[in-house]
Amino acid sequence: MLKLFTLLVAAGIASPALANDTMAEVKTGGLIFAQSDDVSMAEEDLFISASEVRVDYVFENSSDKDVESLVAFPMPDISGQVDTNSAISDYDSDNFLHFSTQQDGSPITAKLQQRVVSLGIDVTEEFAKQGIPVLPYSQKTTEALAKLPETVRKDWIARGLVYPMGAGDAAGVDLVPLWTLRSTYWWRTTFPAKKKVSVEHRYKPAVGGTVAISFLEGGEPKGERFEEYSRKYCLDGDFVRVAQQRAREAEAGGANYTESWISYVLSTGANWAGPIKRFQLTIDKGKPGSLISFCGSNVQKIGPTTFRMTAEDFDPTKDFDILILNPPETAQ
């Protein structure tokens, strides 16, 4: 007899965000996080860069019964904003991050669930009714927004779903998406009793960022944004001093360093039975001249652009965020 659970594998970045595996159950409105008492995460090997995310899991069913489950992998949230962009290479594809997965070496065909959220409210049905594509940065979305009826346009502006780029909210004014897209890939599987199962995911992250260093105020480490960055990315004195120097060079006529933000939702890994027995995280900052900051312990530099953190019996209590300052093309 099979023991039935519904599992949710979460991955994420950025927040743009990536996420860790967790349990879930299907209810009205979609997948809901839950917990597992029988299946543990024996290993997680995570690789994060601005061009690729690779995550390899080994799950273990410690019970004496097979666990039949729904496995799901939430992708990073994609949020529309007025003054930032998200580096997505394929804006008009449902699989816009080129997500793929395997279980025990065999490819899995996953289904896709997408929900649109604004100010914590699910507005997916409204978008379907108006025929608006859900990916904020899609050209098709821009074109569809331009055709919104005037009453809907004014309502969406008032509710913060979109922002009018121009004077007023009249027709003809470009509407910038402000909503958040939440996408989840899911499939059905079985964890055999007393067995281990390997699951692999690959995708291109949606990297957020700015065209200049944004967390300094008048060139100084102060202000709300600096405080937020300090908490989120654990900025240290050396990183801040170099960032200040790069900002001064840009003000003197040099090219700007740019920011890249990558996030990974680690905390949902705590929903499996027990801690993650073996955890390994490898980060590649991309260019030798790039600066990187993130919160971690026992981190070692293992190459010109790579860093590694390992832990045993790892209990992920908070999520993981990476800040990369990229040099101009002339200063790699």
GROMACS .gro file of C-alpha atoms in nm:
model
  332
    1MET     CA    1   0.000   0.000   0.000
    2LEU     CA    2   0.137   0.340  -0.094
    3LYS     CA    3   0.160   0.616   0.160
    4LEU     CA    4   0.039   0.936  -0.012
    5PHE     CA    5   0.196   1.279   0.034
    6THR     CA    6   0.221   1.592  -0.176
    7LEU     CA    7   0.572   1.736  -0.198
    8LEU     CA    8   0.694   2.074  -0.311
    9VAL     CA    9   1.047   2.127  -0.434
   10ALA     CA   10   1.130   2.494  -0.419
   11ALA     CA   11   1.417   2.666  -0.592
   12GLY     CA   12   1.494   3.010  -0.618
   13ILE     CA   13   1.724   3.371  -0.680
   14ALA     CA   14   1.638   3.619  -0.717
   15SER     CA   15   1.452   3.727  -0.608
   16PRO     CA   16   1.452   3.735  -0.761
   17ALA     CA   17   1.470   3.415  -0.595
   18LEU     CA   18   1.563   3.053  -0.610
   19ALA     CA   19   1.431   2.800  -0.356
   20ASN     CA   20   1.480   2.475  -0.171
   21ASP     CA   21   1.272   2.159  -0.170
   22THR     CA   22   0.977   2.139   0.064
   23MET     CA   23   0.648   1.959   0.107
   24ALA     CA   24   0.317   2.089  -0.026
   25GLU     CA   25  -0.041   1.992  -0.085
   26VAL     CA   26  -0.282   2.088  -0.356
   27LYS     CA   27  -0.569   2.311  -0.249
   28THR     CA   28  -0.795   2.559  -0.420
   29GLY     CA   29  -0.566   2.821  -0.570
   30GLY     CA   30  -0.265   2.593  -0.616
   31LEU     CA   31   0.019   2.431  -0.425
   32ILE     CA   32   0.046   2.493  -0.050
   33PHE     CA   33   0.360   2.421   0.156
   34ALA     CA   34   0.344   2.133   0.402
   35GLN     CA   35   0.596   1.908   0.581
   36SER     CA   36   0.739   1.559   0.543
   37ASP     CA   37   0.795   1.315   0.828
   38ASP     CA   38   0.931   1.027   0.619
   39VAL     CA   39   1.141   1.174   0.337
   40SER     CA   40   1.463   1.357   0.426
   41MET     CA   41   1.710   1.552   0.215
   42ALA     CA   42   2.028   1.349   0.246
   43GLU     CA   43   2.234   1.575   0.020
   44GLU     CA   44   2.206   1.909  -0.155
   45ASP     CA   45   2.475   2.027  -0.396
   46LEU     CA   46   2.395   2.378  -0.515
   47PHE     CA   47   2.577   2.584  -0.778
   48ILE     CA   48   2.479   2.949  -0.840
   49SER     CA   49   2.607   3.193  -1.100
   50ALA     CA   50   2.451   3.475  -1.297
   51SER     CA   51   2.425   3.249  -1.603
   52GLU     CA   52   2.324   2.914  -1.455
   53VAL     CA   53   2.179   2.747  -1.146
   54ARG     CA   54   2.239   2.377  -1.086
   55VAL     CA   55   2.091   2.197  -0.788
   56ASP     CA   56   2.137   1.824  -0.720
   57TYR     CA   57   1.946   1.655  -0.441
   58VAL     CA   58   1.953   1.310  -0.286
   59PHE     CA   59   1.631   1.227  -0.100
   60GLU     CA   60   1.588   0.931   0.133
   61ASN     CA   61   1.264   0.763   0.234
   62SER     CA   62   1.328   0.626   0.582
   63SER     CA   63   0.985   0.467   0.618
   64ASP     CA   64   0.892   0.107   0.534
   65LYS     CA   65   0.632   0.218   0.277
   66ASP     CA   66   0.663   0.383  -0.062
   67VAL     CA   67   0.578   0.753  -0.058
   68GLU     CA   68   0.379   0.856  -0.365
   69SER     CA   69   0.410   1.229  -0.407
   70LEU     CA   70   0.354   1.541  -0.606
   71VAL     CA   71   0.691   1.713  -0.644
   72ALA     CA   72   0.704   2.080  -0.733
   73PHE     CA   73   0.980   2.331  -0.790
   74PRO     CA   74   0.885   2.700  -0.749
   75MET     CA   75   1.094   2.925  -0.969
   76PRO     CA   76   1.227   3.265  -0.860
   77ASP     CA   77   0.965   3.539  -0.835
   78ILE     CA   78   0.974   3.777  -1.131
   79SER     CA   79   0.871   4.128  -1.027
   80GLY     CA   80   0.812   4.423  -1.257
   81GLN     CA   81   0.973   4.750  -1.144
   82VAL     CA   82   1.013   5.098  -1.283
   83ASP     CA   83   1.388   5.145  -1.243
   84THR     CA   84   1.536   4.794  -1.262
   85ASN     CA   85   1.549   4.510  -1.510
   86SER     CA   86   1.562   4.133  -1.495
   87ALA     CA   87   1.806   3.950  -1.723
   88ILE     CA   88   1.576   3.698  -1.892
   89SER     CA   89   1.692   3.572  -2.231
   90ASP     CA   90   1.356   3.444  -2.355
   91TYR     CA   91   1.077   3.682  -2.249
   92ASP     CA   92   0.798   3.527  -2.454
   93SER     CA   93   0.835   3.159  -2.367
   94ASP     CA   94   0.644   2.988  -2.085
   95ASN     CA   95   0.971   2.817  -1.994
   96PHE     CA   96   1.145   3.155  -1.984
   97LEU     CA   97   1.425   3.030  -1.756
   98HIS     CA   98   1.488   2.712  -1.959
   99PHE     CA   99   1.409   2.490  -1.663
  100SER     CA  100   1.483   2.116  -1.692
  101THR     CA  101   1.482   1.833  -1.439
  102GLN     CA  102   1.583   1.470  -1.408
  103GLN     CA  103   1.510   1.200  -1.152
  104ASP     CA  104   1.762   0.917  -1.118
  105GLY     CA  105   1.907   1.022  -1.453
  106SER     CA  106   1.579   1.015  -1.647
  107PRO     CA  107   1.427   1.339  -1.784
  108ILE     CA  108   1.103   1.453  -1.622
  109THR     CA  109   0.832   1.640  -1.811
  110ALA     CA  110   0.704   1.893  -1.560
  111LYS     CA  111   0.379   2.088  -1.571
  112LEU     CA  112   0.378   2.465  -1.512
  113GLN     CA  113   0.159   2.662  -1.273
  114GLN     CA  114   0.177   3.044  -1.292
  115ARG     CA  115   0.013   3.291  -1.054
  116VAL     CA  116   0.009   3.671  -1.065
  117VAL     CA  117   0.029   3.852  -0.730
  118SER     CA  118   0.006   4.222  -0.649
  119LEU     CA  119   0.033   4.358  -0.294
  120GLY     CA  120  -0.021   4.005  -0.166
  121ILE     CA  121  -0.343   3.954  -0.364
  122ASP     CA  122  -0.377   3.686  -0.633
  123VAL     CA  123  -0.503   3.858  -0.951
  124THR     CA  124  -0.440   3.574  -1.198
  125GLU     CA  125  -0.804   3.546  -1.302
  126GLU     CA  126  -0.821   3.919  -1.381
  127PHE     CA  127  -0.524   3.885  -1.615
  128ALA     CA  128  -0.684   3.589  -1.790
  129LYS     CA  129  -1.008   3.784  -1.832
  130GLN     CA  130  -0.824   4.078  -1.993
  131GLY     CA  131  -0.595   3.857  -2.202
  132ILE     CA  132  -0.275   3.996  -2.047
  133PRO     CA  133   0.038   3.775  -2.060
  134VAL     CA  134   0.177   3.719  -1.711
  135LEU     CA  135   0.553   3.770  -1.765
  136PRO     CA  136   0.622   4.136  -1.670
  137TYR     CA  137   0.907   4.193  -1.917
  138SER     CA  138   0.749   4.037  -2.225
  139GLN     CA  139   0.694   4.252  -2.535
  140LYS     CA  140   0.359   4.076  -2.577
  141THR     CA  141   0.267   4.196  -2.229
  142THR     CA  142   0.356   4.556  -2.317
  143GLU     CA  143   0.144   4.541  -2.631
  144ALA     CA  144  -0.152   4.387  -2.447
  145LEU     CA  145  -0.140   4.646  -2.167
  146ALA     CA  146  -0.164   4.922  -2.427
  147LYS     CA  147  -0.504   4.783  -2.530
  148LEU     CA  148  -0.660   4.775  -2.184
  149PRO     CA  149  -1.002   4.942  -2.157
  150GLU     CA  150  -0.980   5.286  -1.992
  151THR     CA  151  -1.172   5.180  -1.681
  152VAL     CA  152  -0.946   4.878  -1.627
  153ARG     CA  153  -0.635   5.089  -1.695
  154LYS     CA  154  -0.732   5.344  -1.427
  155ASP     CA  155  -0.826   5.068  -1.183
  156TRP     CA  156  -0.495   4.883  -1.228
  157ILE     CA  157  -0.296   5.204  -1.187
  158ALA     CA  158  -0.486   5.289  -0.867
  159ARG     CA  159  -0.425   4.937  -0.729
  160GLY     CA  160  -0.053   4.940  -0.809
  161LEU     CA  161  -0.055   4.664  -1.071
  162VAL     CA  162   0.098   4.898  -1.329
  163TYR     CA  163   0.269   5.236  -1.335
  164PRO     CA  164   0.204   5.500  -1.606
  165MET     CA  165   0.525   5.622  -1.771
  166GLY     CA  166   0.426   5.973  -1.867
  167ALA     CA  167   0.177   6.235  -1.762
  168GLY     CA  168  -0.141   6.108  -1.598
  169ASP     CA  169  -0.314   5.779  -1.672
  170ALA     CA  170  -0.458   5.857  -2.014
  171ALA     CA  171  -0.471   5.605  -2.294
  172GLY     CA  172  -0.150   5.602  -2.494
  173VAL     CA  173   0.071   5.633  -2.187
  174ASP     CA  174   0.301   5.331  -2.151
  175LEU     CA  175   0.216   5.107  -1.856
  176VAL     CA  176   0.506   4.952  -1.663
  177PRO     CA  177   0.423   4.619  -1.492
  178LEU     CA  178   0.458   4.619  -1.112
  179TRP     CA  179   0.307   4.277  -1.037
  180THR     CA  180   0.495   3.963  -0.928
  181LEU     CA  181   0.486   3.639  -1.128
  182ARG     CA  182   0.515   3.315  -0.932
  183SER     CA  183   0.587   3.008  -1.144
  184THR     CA  184   0.603   2.648  -1.021
  185TYR     CA  185   0.699   2.334  -1.211
  186TRP     CA  186   0.551   2.012  -1.074
  187TRP     CA  187   0.529   1.639  -1.147
  188ARG     CA  188   0.431   1.315  -0.976
  189THR     CA  189   0.682   1.064  -0.844
  190THR     CA  190   0.738   0.787  -0.590
  191PHE     CA  191   1.005   0.764  -0.320
  192PRO     CA  192   1.059   0.387  -0.268
  193ALA     CA  193   1.073   0.258   0.088
  194LYS     CA  194   1.422   0.259   0.241
  195LYS     CA  195   1.569   0.395  -0.083
  196LYS     CA  196   1.749   0.706  -0.206
  197VAL     CA  197   1.632   0.911  -0.505
  198SER     CA  198   1.839   1.171  -0.691
  199VAL     CA  199   1.675   1.482  -0.842
  200GLU     CA  200   1.856   1.736  -1.061
  201HIS     CA  201   1.743   2.080  -1.178
  202ARG     CA  202   1.902   2.322  -1.423
  203TYR     CA  203   1.789   2.669  -1.528
  204LYS     CA  204   1.905   3.020  -1.617
  205PRO     CA  205   1.839   3.261  -1.329
  206ALA     CA  206   1.645   3.584  -1.369
  207VAL     CA  207   1.915   3.818  -1.241
  208GLY     CA  208   1.798   4.153  -1.111
  209GLY     CA  209   2.022   4.456  -1.097
  210THR     CA  210   2.095   4.823  -1.158
  211VAL     CA  211   2.319   5.015  -1.398
  212ALA     CA  212   2.527   5.167  -1.115
  213ILE     CA  213   2.614   5.115  -0.749
  214SER     CA  214   2.292   5.205  -0.569
  215PHE     CA  215   2.352   5.145  -0.199
  216LEU     CA  216   2.573   5.449  -0.133
  217GLU     CA  217   2.421   5.786  -0.049
  218GLY     CA  218   2.632   6.073  -0.178
  219GLY     CA  219   2.916   5.824  -0.203
  220GLU     CA  220   2.886   5.736   0.165
  221PRO     CA  221   2.767   5.411   0.331
  222LYS     CA  222   2.447   5.542   0.483
  223GLY     CA  223   2.072   5.557   0.427
  224GLU     CA  224   1.791   5.301   0.420
  225ARG     CA  225   1.916   5.121   0.108
  226PHE     CA  226   2.262   5.075   0.259
  227GLU     CA  227   2.108   4.938   0.578
  228GLU     CA  228   1.895   4.698   0.375
  229TYR     CA  229   2.195   4.579   0.174
  230SER     CA  230   2.403   4.537   0.490
  231ARG     CA  231   2.141   4.304   0.638
  232LYS     CA  232   2.066   4.117   0.317
  233TYR     CA  233   2.419   4.070   0.182
  234CYS     CA  234   2.635   4.104   0.498
  235LEU     CA  235   2.846   4.388   0.355
  236ASP     CA  236   3.183   4.416   0.527
  237GLY     CA  237   3.420   4.712   0.554
  238ASP     CA  238   3.654   4.603   0.273
  239PHE     CA  239   3.368   4.549   0.027
  240VAL     CA  240   3.217   4.889   0.108
  241ARG     CA  241   3.551   5.073   0.077
  242VAL     CA  242   3.619   4.923  -0.266
  243ALA     CA  243   3.261   5.003  -0.376
  244GLN     CA  244   3.314   5.366  -0.266
  245GLN     CA  245   3.636   5.384  -0.467
  246ARG     CA  246   3.463   5.245  -0.777
  247ALA     CA  247   3.179   5.496  -0.735
  248ARG     CA  248   3.428   5.785  -0.708
  249GLU     CA  249   3.603   5.667  -1.024
  250ALA     CA  250   3.269   5.668  -1.208
  251GLU     CA  251   3.190   6.021  -1.087
  252ALA     CA  252   3.531   6.134  -1.217
  253GLY     CA  253   3.438   6.022  -1.566
  254GLY     CA  254   3.495   5.647  -1.551
  255ALA     CA  255   3.243   5.377  -1.637
  256ASN     CA  256   2.995   5.257  -1.373
  257TYR     CA  257   3.012   4.924  -1.198
  258THR     CA  258   2.672   4.752  -1.215
  259GLU     CA  259   2.487   4.549  -0.952
  260SER     CA  260   2.352   4.195  -0.996
  261TRP     CA  261   2.119   4.036  -0.741
  262ILE     CA  262   2.065   3.662  -0.706
  263SER     CA  263   1.854   3.497  -0.435
  264TYR     CA  264   1.791   3.138  -0.329
  265VAL     CA  265   1.517   3.027  -0.091
  266LEU     CA  266   1.696   2.794   0.148
  267SER     CA  267   1.447   2.802   0.435
  268THR     CA  268   1.195   2.563   0.279
  269GLY     CA  269   1.456   2.287   0.306
  270ALA     CA  270   1.368   2.276   0.676
  271ASN     CA  271   1.031   2.119   0.586
  272TRP     CA  272   1.188   1.780   0.520
  273ALA     CA  273   1.241   1.524   0.797
  274GLY     CA  274   1.546   1.634   0.993
  275PRO     CA  275   1.826   1.866   0.875
  276ILE     CA  276   2.001   1.840   0.538
  277LYS     CA  277   2.265   1.577   0.613
  278ARG     CA  278   2.524   1.714   0.368
  279PHE     CA  279   2.501   2.060   0.214
  280GLN     CA  280   2.741   2.216  -0.037
  281LEU     CA  281   2.710   2.557  -0.200
  282THR     CA  282   2.936   2.679  -0.482
  283ILE     CA  283   2.910   3.039  -0.610
  284ASP     CA  284   3.072   3.178  -0.925
  285LYS     CA  285   3.091   3.559  -0.940
  286GLY     CA  286   3.159   3.548  -1.316
  287LYS     CA  287   3.453   3.786  -1.374
  288PRO     CA  288   3.778   3.802  -1.175
  289GLY     CA  289   3.731   4.177  -1.138
  290SER     CA  290   3.380   4.147  -0.994
  291LEU     CA  291   3.310   4.210  -0.625
  292ILE     CA  292   3.081   3.971  -0.437
  293SER     CA  293   2.911   3.979  -0.098
  294PHE     CA  294   2.679   3.728   0.072
  295CYS     CA  295   2.605   3.589   0.418
  296GLY     CA  296   2.777   3.258   0.482
  297SER     CA  297   3.001   3.069   0.721
  298ASN     CA  298   3.318   2.867   0.659
  299VAL     CA  299   3.339   3.005   0.305
  300GLN     CA  300   3.653   2.923   0.106
  301LYS     CA  301   3.775   3.069  -0.222
  302ILE     CA  302   3.842   2.771  -0.449
  303GLY     CA  303   3.920   2.951  -0.777
  304PRO     CA  304   3.964   3.294  -0.937
  305THR     CA  305   3.587   3.348  -0.940
  306THR     CA  306   3.446   3.065  -0.725
  307PHE     CA  307   3.363   3.026  -0.356
  308ARG     CA  308   3.241   2.723  -0.160
  309MET     CA  309   3.057   2.662   0.165
  310THR     CA  310   2.994   2.316   0.311
  311ALA     CA  311   2.800   2.198   0.615
  312GLU     CA  312   2.673   1.879   0.775
  313ASP     CA  313   2.335   1.844   0.946
  314PHE     CA  314   2.248   2.181   0.794
  315ASP     CA  315   1.926   2.342   0.916
  316PRO     CA  316   1.837   2.625   0.675
  317THR     CA  317   1.663   2.892   0.882
  318LYS     CA  318   1.681   3.184   0.638
  319ASP     CA  319   1.710   3.247   0.269
  320PHE     CA  320   2.026   3.324   0.074
  321ASP     CA  321   2.106   3.642  -0.121
  322ILE     CA  322   2.405   3.733  -0.337
  323LEU     CA  323   2.524   4.079  -0.445
  324ILE     CA  324   2.773   4.105  -0.732
  325LEU     CA  325   2.932   4.433  -0.847
  326ASN     CA  326   3.031   4.387  -1.211
  327PRO     CA  327   3.321   4.587  -1.360
  328PRO     CA  328   3.286   4.779  -1.687
  329GLU     CA  329   3.370   4.580  -2.000
  330THR     CA  330   3.704   4.764  -2.018
  331ALA     CA  331   3.805   4.641  -1.670
  332GLN     CA  332   3.737   4.271  -1.646
   0.00000   0.00000   0.00000
